[in-house]
Coordinates of C-alpha atoms in Angstrom, one line a residue:
X1 CA -32.0 12.2 31.9
X2 CA -29.1 13.1 30.0
X3 CA -28.2 11.6 26.5
X4 CA -25.5 10.5 25.6
X5 CA -23.4 11.4 22.6
X6 CA -22.5 9.1 19.8
X7 CA -19.9 9.2 18.2
X8 CA -19.6 8.1 14.4
X9 CA -16.5 7.7 11.6
X10 CA -17.3 9.9 9.3
X11 CA -16.3 7.1 7.2
X12 CA -17.7 4.1 8.5
X13 CA -19.9 1.9 6.5
X14 CA -21.0 -1.9 6.2
X15 CA -18.5 -4.3 3.3
X16 CA -19.8 -7.7 3.0
X17 CA -17.6 -10.0 4.1
X18 CA -18.4 -11.2 0.3
X19 CA -17.1 -8.3 -1.9
X20 CA -13.2 -9.4 -0.2
X21 CA -11.2 -10.7 -3.5
X22 CA -9.2 -13.7 -1.3
X23 CA -7.7 -14.6 -4.6
X24 CA -5.4 -12.9 -7.8
X25 CA -7.3 -12.6 -10.8
X26 CA -5.7 -14.9 -12.2
X27 CA -6.8 -17.5 -10.2
X28 CA -10.4 -16.6 -10.9
X29 CA -9.4 -16.9 -14.1
X30 CA -9.3 -12.9 -15.7
X31 CA -5.2 -11.1 -16.2
X32 CA -4.6 -9.0 -13.4
X33 CA -5.4 -5.6 -16.3
X34 CA -8.7 -7.1 -16.4
X35 CA -10.3 -6.0 -13.0
X36 CA -13.7 -4.3 -13.2
X37 CA -12.4 -0.6 -12.4
X38 CA -14.7 2.5 -11.2
X39 CA -14.7 6.1 -12.5
X40 CA -15.2 8.6 -10.1
X41 CA -15.4 11.8 -11.0
X42 CA -13.7 14.2 -8.9
X43 CA -15.3 17.5 -9.1
X44 CA -19.6 16.1 -9.5
X45 CA -19.3 12.9 -8.4
X46 CA -20.6 10.6 -10.9
X47 CA -19.4 7.7 -12.3
X48 CA -18.6 5.6 -14.6
X49 CA -18.6 1.5 -14.7
X50 CA -15.8 0.3 -16.4
X51 CA -12.8 -2.3 -17.2
X52 CA -9.0 -2.1 -16.5
X53 CA -7.7 -2.5 -19.8
X54 CA -9.3 0.6 -21.2
X55 CA -7.7 3.4 -18.5
X56 CA -6.1 4.8 -22.1
X57 CA -9.7 6.5 -22.9
X58 CA -9.0 8.2 -19.2
X59 CA -5.6 9.7 -20.4
X60 CA -4.4 12.5 -22.7
X61 CA -1.4 12.1 -24.8
X62 CA 1.0 13.7 -22.5
X63 CA -0.6 12.7 -19.0
X64 CA 2.1 11.1 -16.5
X65 CA 1.6 8.1 -14.8
X66 CA 3.6 7.7 -11.5
X67 CA 4.6 4.6 -10.6
X68 CA 5.8 2.3 -7.6
X69 CA 8.3 0.2 -7.9
X70 CA 9.2 -0.9 -4.8
X71 CA 9.0 -4.7 -4.7
X72 CA 7.0 -6.8 -1.4
X73 CA 9.3 -9.0 0.9
X74 CA 7.9 -12.0 2.7
X75 CA 8.2 -10.2 5.8
X76 CA 6.4 -13.7 7.7
X77 CA 9.9 -15.3 9.7
X78 CA 9.4 -17.9 12.3
X79 CA 12.2 -18.9 14.6
X80 CA 12.9 -20.8 18.0
X81 CA 12.9 -18.0 20.5
X82 CA 15.8 -18.5 23.2
X83 CA 16.6 -16.7 26.8
X84 CA 19.8 -16.6 29.0
X85 CA 20.6 -19.9 26.3
X86 CA 17.4 -21.7 26.8
X87 CA 14.7 -21.6 24.2
X88 CA 11.2 -20.8 24.5
X89 CA 8.8 -21.3 22.3
X90 CA 9.6 -22.7 18.5
X91 CA 8.2 -21.7 15.1
X92 CA 7.3 -18.0 17.2
X93 CA 5.9 -15.5 13.7
X94 CA 7.9 -12.7 13.4
X95 CA 6.9 -9.6 10.7
X96 CA 8.9 -7.0 9.6
X97 CA 6.9 -3.7 10.4
X98 CA 9.8 -0.8 9.3
X99 CA 13.7 -1.1 7.8
X100 CA 15.8 1.4 10.4
X101 CA 19.6 0.9 8.5
X102 CA 21.3 -2.3 6.6
X103 CA 20.3 -4.6 10.3
X104 CA 18.4 -3.0 12.2
X105 CA 14.3 -3.2 11.9
X106 CA 11.5 -3.0 13.8
X107 CA 9.4 -6.0 13.5
X108 CA 6.0 -7.2 15.3
X109 CA 6.7 -10.9 17.2
X110 CA 3.9 -12.9 17.7
X111 CA 4.2 -13.5 21.7
X112 CA 4.7 -11.9 24.6
X113 CA 6.8 -11.2 27.0
X114 CA 8.8 -10.8 24.7
X115 CA 12.4 -8.8 26.5
X116 CA 15.3 -7.2 25.3
X117 CA 18.6 -9.7 24.7
X118 CA 16.3 -12.5 24.2
X119 CA 17.7 -14.1 21.2
X120 CA 15.6 -15.1 17.3
X121 CA 17.0 -17.7 15.7
X122 CA 15.6 -18.4 11.8
X123 CA 18.2 -20.5 10.2
X124 CA 21.5 -21.6 10.7
X125 CA 23.1 -18.1 9.0
X126 CA 20.4 -15.4 9.9
X127 CA 19.9 -14.7 13.9
X128 CA 18.2 -11.4 15.6
X129 CA 18.9 -10.4 19.0
X130 CA 16.2 -8.0 20.3
X131 CA 17.9 -4.7 21.5
X132 CA 15.0 -2.3 22.0
X133 CA 11.5 -1.6 21.9
X134 CA 9.5 0.9 20.4
X135 CA 7.6 4.1 21.4
X136 CA 4.3 3.8 22.6
X137 CA 3.7 0.5 20.4
X138 CA 3.8 -3.8 20.7
X139 CA 6.7 -3.4 18.0
X140 CA 10.6 -4.6 19.3
X141 CA 13.8 -3.3 18.0
X142 CA 15.8 -6.0 16.1
X143 CA 19.6 -7.0 15.3
X144 CA 19.8 -8.9 12.5
X145 CA 23.6 -10.6 12.7
X146 CA 23.5 -9.7 8.5
X147 CA 23.0 -6.8 6.7
X148 CA 22.4 -5.8 3.0
X149 CA 21.7 -8.1 0.3
X150 CA 22.9 -10.6 2.5
X151 CA 20.1 -10.7 4.7
X152 CA 17.5 -10.0 1.5
X153 CA 18.8 -14.0 0.3
X154 CA 17.9 -15.1 3.8
X155 CA 14.4 -12.8 3.9
X156 CA 13.4 -14.6 0.8
X157 CA 15.1 -17.8 1.6
X158 CA 12.7 -18.4 4.4
X159 CA 9.8 -15.8 4.6
X160 CA 6.4 -15.7 3.9
X161 CA 4.6 -13.0 2.8
X162 CA 1.8 -11.6 4.8
X163 CA -1.6 -11.6 4.7
X164 CA -5.0 -11.1 6.5
X165 CA -7.5 -12.5 7.5
X166 CA -9.7 -12.0 4.5
X167 CA -6.9 -14.1 2.7
X168 CA -7.8 -18.0 3.0
X169 CA -4.4 -19.6 0.8
X170 CA -1.2 -18.7 1.4
X171 CA -0.5 -17.5 -2.7
X172 CA 3.3 -17.4 -3.3
X173 CA 4.9 -14.0 -3.2
X174 CA 4.9 -13.8 -7.0
X175 CA 1.6 -12.5 -6.5
X176 CA 2.2 -10.2 -4.2
X177 CA 4.4 -8.3 -6.9
X178 CA 3.9 -5.6 -9.5
X179 CA 4.9 -6.8 -13.1
X180 CA 7.2 -3.6 -12.7
X181 CA 8.6 -4.3 -9.3
X182 CA 12.7 -4.1 -8.5
X183 CA 13.6 -2.1 -5.6
X184 CA 13.2 -4.8 -2.6
X185 CA 11.8 -3.2 0.2
X186 CA 7.9 -3.2 0.5
X187 CA 6.6 -4.9 4.0
X188 CA 2.6 -5.3 1.7
X189 CA 2.4 -5.1 -1.1
X190 CA 1.8 -0.5 -3.3
X191 CA -1.4 -3.0 -4.8
X192 CA -2.5 0.1 -6.8
X193 CA -0.4 -1.1 -9.2
X194 CA -0.7 -4.2 -9.1
X195 CA -3.2 -4.3 -12.1
X196 CA -0.8 -3.1 -15.1
X197 CA 0.1 -5.2 -17.1
X198 CA 3.2 -4.8 -19.2
X199 CA 1.2 -4.8 -22.5
X200 CA -1.7 -1.9 -20.7
X201 CA 2.0 0.1 -19.9
X202 CA 3.2 0.1 -23.6
X203 CA -0.4 0.8 -25.0
X204 CA -0.5 4.0 -22.4
X205 CA 2.9 5.3 -23.9
X206 CA 1.8 4.5 -27.7
X207 CA -1.2 7.0 -26.7
X208 CA 1.9 9.2 -25.6
X209 CA 1.4 9.0 -22.0
X210 CA 4.4 8.8 -20.2
X211 CA 5.4 6.8 -17.5
X212 CA 7.8 8.2 -14.0
X213 CA 8.4 5.6 -11.7
X214 CA 9.6 5.9 -7.5
X215 CA 10.4 4.0 -4.3
X216 CA 8.2 4.1 -1.1
X217 CA 8.0 1.1 1.0
X218 CA 5.4 0.2 3.4
X219 CA 5.6 -0.5 6.4
X220 CA 3.3 -2.8 8.2
X221 CA -0.4 -1.1 8.8
X222 CA -1.8 -3.6 11.0
X223 CA -0.6 -4.6 14.2
X224 CA -3.0 -7.2 15.2
X225 CA -4.9 -5.1 18.2
X226 CA -6.9 -2.5 17.4
X227 CA -5.6 -0.7 20.5
X228 CA -3.1 0.1 18.1
X229 CA -4.3 1.5 15.6
X230 CA -1.8 3.6 14.1
X231 CA -2.2 7.1 12.2
X232 CA -0.3 7.5 8.9
X233 CA 1.2 10.9 11.2
X234 CA 2.8 7.1 13.1
X235 CA 3.9 5.7 10.4
X236 CA 7.0 6.7 8.7
X237 CA 8.0 5.6 5.5
X238 CA 11.4 5.8 2.9
X239 CA 11.2 7.3 -0.2
X240 CA 13.1 7.8 -3.4
X241 CA 12.6 9.6 -7.1
X242 CA 14.9 9.7 -9.3
X243 CA 15.6 14.3 -10.1
X244 CA 15.0 13.0 -14.1
X245 CA 11.6 11.5 -13.2
X246 CA 10.9 14.2 -11.1
X247 CA 11.5 16.5 -13.4
X248 CA 9.6 15.0 -15.4
X249 CA 6.2 15.0 -13.0
X250 CA 7.0 19.1 -12.7
X251 CA 7.2 19.8 -15.8
X252 CA 4.6 17.4 -17.4
X253 CA 2.5 19.7 -14.5
X254 CA 3.5 23.2 -16.0
X255 CA 2.5 22.2 -19.3
X256 CA -1.0 21.2 -18.2
X257 CA -1.3 17.4 -18.4
X258 CA -1.8 15.2 -15.7
X259 CA -0.2 13.6 -13.2
X260 CA -1.8 10.0 -12.5
X261 CA -0.7 8.7 -9.3
X262 CA -0.8 5.3 -9.0
X263 CA -2.1 4.4 -5.3
X264 CA -1.6 6.2 -2.1
X265 CA 2.4 5.1 -1.8
X266 CA 3.0 7.4 -4.7
X267 CA 0.8 10.6 -3.3
X268 CA 2.3 10.3 -0.3
X269 CA 5.9 10.7 -2.0
X270 CA 5.2 13.3 -4.6
X271 CA 4.0 15.1 -2.1
X272 CA 6.1 15.2 0.5
X273 CA 8.3 15.7 -2.2
X274 CA 7.1 19.5 -3.2
X275 CA 6.5 20.1 0.4
X276 CA 9.8 18.9 2.1
X277 CA 12.0 20.0 -1.3
X278 CA 14.1 16.7 -1.8
X279 CA 13.2 13.5 -3.8
X280 CA 14.6 11.5 -1.0
X281 CA 14.3 10.6 2.6
X282 CA 10.8 9.5 5.0
X283 CA 7.5 11.0 5.1
X284 CA 4.9 10.5 7.6
X285 CA 2.7 13.3 5.6
X286 CA -1.0 12.1 6.5
X287 CA -3.5 13.5 4.1
X288 CA -6.6 14.3 4.7
X289 CA -9.4 16.6 3.1
X290 CA -8.2 19.6 3.9
X291 CA -5.2 19.3 2.0
X292 CA -4.4 21.1 -1.1
X293 CA -2.7 18.2 -3.4
X294 CA -0.3 20.4 -5.6
X295 CA 1.5 17.8 -7.5
X296 CA -0.8 15.1 -8.6
X297 CA -4.4 15.5 -10.5
X298 CA -5.9 11.9 -10.1
X299 CA -5.6 8.4 -8.5
X300 CA -6.0 5.1 -9.1
X301 CA -6.5 2.8 -6.6
X302 CA -8.4 -0.2 -4.7
X303 CA -10.9 -0.1 -2.4
X304 CA -10.5 0.6 1.2
X305 CA -11.7 -0.9 4.4
X306 CA -15.0 0.8 6.4
X307 CA -12.5 3.9 8.5
X308 CA -9.2 3.4 7.2
X309 CA -7.5 6.0 6.9
X310 CA -6.5 5.5 2.9
X311 CA -10.9 7.5 2.8
X312 CA -8.8 10.4 4.9
X313 CA -6.7 10.7 1.6
X314 CA -8.9 10.3 -1.1
X315 CA -11.0 12.7 0.4
X316 CA -8.8 15.5 -0.8
X317 CA -9.1 14.4 -4.3
X318 CA -13.4 14.3 -3.8
X319 CA -16.1 15.7 -1.0
X320 CA -16.0 12.5 1.1
X321 CA -20.0 12.7 0.7
X322 CA -19.5 11.8 -3.4
X323 CA -16.6 9.5 -2.1
X324 CA -18.9 7.7 0.5
X325 CA -22.1 7.9 -2.3
X326 CA -19.6 5.9 -5.0
X327 CA -18.8 3.3 -2.4
X328 CA -22.6 2.9 -1.9
X329 CA -22.2 2.4 -5.4
X330 CA -19.5 0.0 -5.9
X331 CA -21.2 -2.4 -2.9
X332 CA -24.1 -2.4 -5.1
X333 CA -22.8 -3.1 -7.7
X334 CA -20.3 -5.8 -6.6
X335 CA -17.2 -4.4 -7.0
X336 CA -14.1 -6.5 -5.3
X337 CA -11.5 -5.4 -2.0
X338 CA -8.6 -5.3 -1.5
X339 CA -5.0 -6.1 -3.1
X340 CA -6.9 -8.9 -5.5
X341 CA -9.1 -6.4 -6.0
X342 CA -11.0 -4.2 -8.4
X343 CA -9.9 -0.6 -9.7
X344 CA -11.0 3.2 -8.6
X345 CA -10.5 5.9 -10.7
X346 CA -10.2 9.0 -9.6
X347 CA -10.3 11.6 -12.6
X348 CA -11.1 15.1 -13.7
X349 CA -14.1 14.0 -16.3
X350 CA -15.5 15.0 -19.9
X351 CA -18.3 13.3 -21.3
X352 CA -17.1 10.2 -19.4
X353 CA -13.7 10.5 -19.9
X354 CA -10.4 11.8 -18.5
X355 CA -9.8 16.1 -19.5

């Protein structure tokens, strides 16, 4: 009898639901910088268990920490659905997915049979018309009647942050921000930087660690339908790096210091900037185990769910077998997953500390 070959995803594993962080650390009785941290050696795969507040131990003077200061916007809007002057539905949920220009966005509308020409009214002052479809995607293209700061003001006044099924409480938007977030634009929090407090950043600077900032505005990562799981190549995200910050990063790299990225968004932006020789634009860079990192030496990141494309990127830092062995240890040690969870630092270590 012919046997069917079953293809197993290389980054699949079983994650107990008890390890989903459903509440922010501050609501679990911890400061944001007191979450647990698993340090994974890029070369040996050895693991050290620590607290994030101790991260300065793994930096040397002259190293540079790069942070994404994109600010999370409340990307869920609810409105009334109109067609040809008639009300089709009320309290319809719309999720902002990606900004195309000052008034046009790609969105996920949680309703069926939405057509071009339909109108959604969110308040007395804000409405949007559906102006097209997005190719091979459930996303629609809409045009708001407002733009720029006026549009953001309306979105902030009525929107809610995106939360997934493991979050059981409608936490306020403030919980979805890093302390240094300043540039509105991400529909999901760039969460790797969430654990930093101002106090910890100051502590790093006093050690001689330099800070640099960039923006990469995150797009919508889950389209509520597994059929439409899109790869990073299909997910264009806008990034911007100040010239002086890029020069500081290059200078640190040339001096032999480490460049540590706080999050996959920072890795994506920095590596794209080098490949394309431009400090701003759009990236659909898909980093996998075959990718040779040109800028980034280490990464601060959360724990990612099974089969996530983020795990492909982490495989560029550490052998994927060692990565999954470390994830098994993280599960045994009850590290917490997702944006409100614990931290994973992947770095080359010497005597249990960063080189």
